[in-house]
mmCIF file of C-alpha atoms in Angstrom:
data_model
loop_
_atom_site.group_PDB
_atom_site.id
_atom_site.type_symbol
_atom_site.label_atom_id
_atom_site.label_comp_id
_atom_site.label_asym_id
_atom_site.label_seq_id
_atom_site.Cartn_x
_atom_site.Cartn_y
_atom_site.Cartn_z
ATOM 1 C CA MET A 1 0.000 0.000 0.000
ATOM 2 C CA GLY A 2 1.401 3.383 -0.961
ATOM 3 C CA LEU A 3 2.159 6.185 1.433
ATOM 4 C CA MET A 4 -0.686 8.273 0.013
ATOM 5 C CA ASN A 5 -3.248 5.493 0.624
ATOM 6 C CA LYS A 6 -2.045 5.010 4.222
ATOM 7 C CA ALA A 7 -2.301 8.740 4.848
ATOM 8 C CA LEU A 8 -5.868 8.870 3.452
ATOM 9 C CA ILE A 9 -6.988 5.884 5.524
ATOM 10 C CA THR A 10 -5.461 7.360 8.681
ATOM 11 C CA ALA A 11 -7.099 10.746 8.031
ATOM 12 C CA ALA A 12 -10.484 9.084 7.431
ATOM 13 C CA MET A 13 -10.222 7.109 10.684
ATOM 14 C CA ILE A 14 -9.291 10.198 12.697
ATOM 15 C CA ALA A 15 -12.135 12.200 11.157
ATOM 16 C CA SER A 16 -14.678 9.472 11.897
ATOM 17 C CA PHE A 17 -13.591 9.194 15.556
ATOM 18 C CA SER A 18 -13.552 12.955 16.092
ATOM 19 C CA SER A 19 -17.126 13.283 14.855
ATOM 20 C CA LEU A 20 -18.230 10.752 17.493
ATOM 21 C CA ALA A 21 -16.522 12.612 20.346
ATOM 22 C CA ALA A 22 -19.222 15.214 20.776
ATOM 23 C CA VAL A 23 -22.534 15.852 22.446
ATOM 24 C CA GLU A 24 -25.431 16.612 20.119
ATOM 25 C CA VAL A 25 -28.199 18.638 21.773
ATOM 26 C CA ASP A 26 -31.644 19.132 20.278
ATOM 27 C CA PHE A 27 -34.686 20.840 21.786
ATOM 28 C CA HIS A 28 -38.343 19.803 21.987
ATOM 29 C CA ARG A 29 -40.578 22.081 19.881
ATOM 30 C CA ASP A 30 -41.912 23.809 23.037
ATOM 31 C CA VAL A 31 -38.448 24.496 24.489
ATOM 32 C CA SER A 32 -36.747 27.722 23.433
ATOM 33 C CA PRO A 33 -32.970 27.792 23.819
ATOM 34 C CA LEU A 34 -31.702 31.214 24.883
ATOM 35 C CA VAL A 35 -28.018 30.459 25.517
ATOM 36 C CA VAL A 36 -26.066 27.333 24.525
ATOM 37 C CA ASP A 37 -22.605 26.982 26.085
ATOM 38 C CA GLY A 38 -22.207 30.728 26.559
ATOM 39 C CA GLU A 39 -23.434 31.664 23.067
ATOM 40 C CA GLU A 40 -26.670 33.640 22.862
ATOM 41 C CA ILE A 41 -29.195 32.111 20.477
ATOM 42 C CA GLY A 42 -31.297 34.382 18.295
ATOM 43 C CA PHE A 43 -34.980 33.959 17.569
ATOM 44 C CA ASN A 44 -35.734 31.208 15.032
ATOM 45 C CA MET A 45 -39.232 30.492 13.720
ATOM 46 C CA PHE A 46 -38.195 27.498 11.661
ATOM 47 C CA SER A 47 -36.701 24.160 12.646
ATOM 48 C CA ARG A 48 -33.149 24.327 13.844
ATOM 49 C CA ASP A 49 -30.309 21.862 13.581
ATOM 50 C CA PRO A 50 -29.058 20.171 16.742
ATOM 51 C CA TYR A 51 -26.165 21.908 18.494
ATOM 52 C CA GLN A 52 -22.766 20.187 18.613
ATOM 53 C CA LEU A 53 -21.074 20.611 21.996
ATOM 54 C CA GLU A 54 -17.813 19.354 23.447
ATOM 55 C CA ASP A 55 -17.765 16.236 25.599
ATOM 56 C CA GLY A 56 -17.870 17.017 29.309
ATOM 57 C CA GLN A 57 -19.718 19.697 31.218
ATOM 58 C CA ASN A 58 -22.062 21.939 29.238
ATOM 59 C CA GLN A 59 -24.683 24.499 30.088
ATOM 60 C CA VAL A 60 -27.834 25.698 28.325
ATOM 61 C CA VAL A 61 -30.393 28.339 29.245
ATOM 62 C CA VAL A 62 -33.953 27.550 28.150
ATOM 63 C CA ARG A 63 -37.584 28.289 28.796
ATOM 64 C CA LEU A 64 -40.897 26.720 27.888
ATOM 65 C CA SER A 65 -42.560 28.825 25.214
ATOM 66 C CA LYS A 66 -45.890 27.817 23.716
ATOM 67 C CA LEU A 67 -49.541 28.612 23.147
ATOM 68 C CA VAL A 68 -51.816 27.274 25.888
ATOM 69 C CA ASP A 69 -55.602 27.085 26.206
ATOM 70 C CA LYS A 70 -57.204 29.757 28.375
ATOM 71 C CA GLN A 71 -61.007 29.644 28.529
ATOM 72 C CA GLY A 72 -61.353 28.513 24.917
ATOM 73 C CA GLU A 73 -58.736 30.910 23.553
ATOM 74 C CA LYS A 74 -55.005 30.539 22.975
ATOM 75 C CA GLU A 75 -52.537 32.533 25.052
ATOM 76 C CA LYS A 76 -48.762 32.752 24.670
ATOM 77 C CA PHE A 77 -46.919 31.378 27.686
ATOM 78 C CA ASN A 78 -43.223 31.882 28.458
ATOM 79 C CA SER A 79 -41.935 30.189 31.593
ATOM 80 C CA LYS A 80 -39.224 31.336 33.925
ATOM 81 C CA VAL A 81 -35.749 30.910 32.489
ATOM 82 C CA VAL A 82 -33.957 27.720 33.552
ATOM 83 C CA VAL A 83 -30.194 27.169 33.552
ATOM 84 C CA ILE A 84 -29.379 23.499 32.927
ATOM 85 C CA THR A 85 -25.895 22.131 33.603
ATOM 86 C CA PHE A 86 -25.044 18.591 32.532
ATOM 87 C CA ASP A 87 -21.980 16.418 32.028
ATOM 88 C CA THR A 88 -22.036 13.786 29.298
ATOM 89 C CA GLN A 89 -19.920 12.220 26.570
ATOM 90 C CA ASP A 90 -20.610 11.009 23.025
ATOM 91 C CA GLN A 91 -24.391 11.271 23.266
ATOM 92 C CA SER A 92 -27.284 12.677 21.346
ATOM 93 C CA ILE A 93 -29.844 14.219 23.707
ATOM 94 C CA VAL A 94 -33.147 16.067 23.528
ATOM 95 C CA ILE A 95 -34.187 18.626 26.129
ATOM 96 C CA GLU A 96 -37.923 18.539 26.786
ATOM 97 C CA PRO A 97 -40.359 19.756 29.453
ATOM 98 C CA ALA A 98 -40.588 17.380 32.416
ATOM 99 C CA THR A 99 -44.394 17.640 32.367
ATOM 100 C CA LYS A 100 -47.017 18.136 29.678
ATOM 101 C CA VAL A 101 -48.354 21.694 29.455
ATOM 102 C CA THR A 102 -51.488 22.340 27.389
ATOM 103 C CA ARG A 103 -53.688 24.658 29.485
ATOM 104 C CA ILE A 104 -53.041 27.846 31.442
ATOM 105 C CA ASP A 105 -53.422 26.000 34.774
ATOM 106 C CA HIS A 106 -50.713 23.538 33.664
ATOM 107 C CA ALA A 107 -48.512 26.494 32.673
ATOM 108 C CA GLU A 108 -48.946 28.231 36.028
ATOM 109 C CA LYS A 109 -48.143 25.007 37.893
ATOM 110 C CA PHE A 110 -45.089 24.401 35.651
ATOM 111 C CA ASN A 111 -43.874 27.943 36.319
ATOM 112 C CA GLU A 112 -43.902 27.361 40.099
ATOM 113 C CA ASN A 113 -41.064 24.870 39.651
ATOM 114 C CA PRO A 114 -40.013 24.652 35.978
ATOM 115 C CA LYS A 115 -38.137 21.429 35.215
ATOM 116 C CA PHE A 116 -36.820 19.941 32.023
ATOM 117 C CA LYS A 117 -35.556 16.449 31.299
ATOM 118 C CA LEU A 118 -32.620 15.485 29.123
ATOM 119 C CA VAL A 119 -33.311 12.288 27.224
ATOM 120 C CA ALA A 120 -30.627 10.353 25.333
ATOM 121 C CA LYS A 121 -31.398 8.586 22.058
ATOM 122 C CA SER A 122 -31.265 5.325 24.017
ATOM 123 C CA GLY A 123 -34.168 6.577 26.163
ATOM 124 C CA ASP A 124 -32.021 7.069 29.258
ATOM 125 C CA VAL A 125 -32.574 10.246 31.251
ATOM 126 C CA ILE A 126 -29.360 12.252 31.659
ATOM 127 C CA SER A 127 -28.808 13.766 35.107
ATOM 128 C CA SER A 128 -28.547 17.530 35.313
ATOM 129 C CA GLU A 129 -28.568 20.445 37.709
ATOM 130 C CA GLN A 130 -31.262 23.044 37.098
ATOM 131 C CA ALA A 131 -31.941 26.502 38.512
ATOM 132 C CA SER A 132 -34.798 28.792 37.487
ATOM 133 C CA TYR A 133 -34.807 32.570 37.303
ATOM 134 C CA LEU A 134 -37.455 35.136 36.609
ATOM 135 C CA MET A 135 -36.483 37.042 33.475
ATOM 136 C CA LEU A 136 -37.291 40.738 33.703
ATOM 137 C CA VAL A 137 -37.811 42.688 30.507
ATOM 138 C CA ALA A 138 -37.097 46.394 30.659
#
């Protein structure tokens, strides 16, 4: 085998392993990411690609943002902001609300103690630390 072929095979193997050494984070349709690993996320009406993060400890800032039923009408609901810190390696995860929210009473109960769950592709729940904050708009 020539030197060029060996170099190409080695480069291909390194590239394939490096693409596996990452954490892929996606968000449920009702979860709005505000900050992902220190980078502020702009508003996006359309579907977004999953975020690629480094293995190890990562942090995201999210909130639940959706239309909920209120006496037969729809009302926009934005929860308190939640900072989620997690430590994982080589996984693909989805961040979703810990409870189902469809009506205003669900939303108010969720907002008392907003929690999200991180679910791996395998179905395992990833442990995380979460802290909620009230976001004030000036």
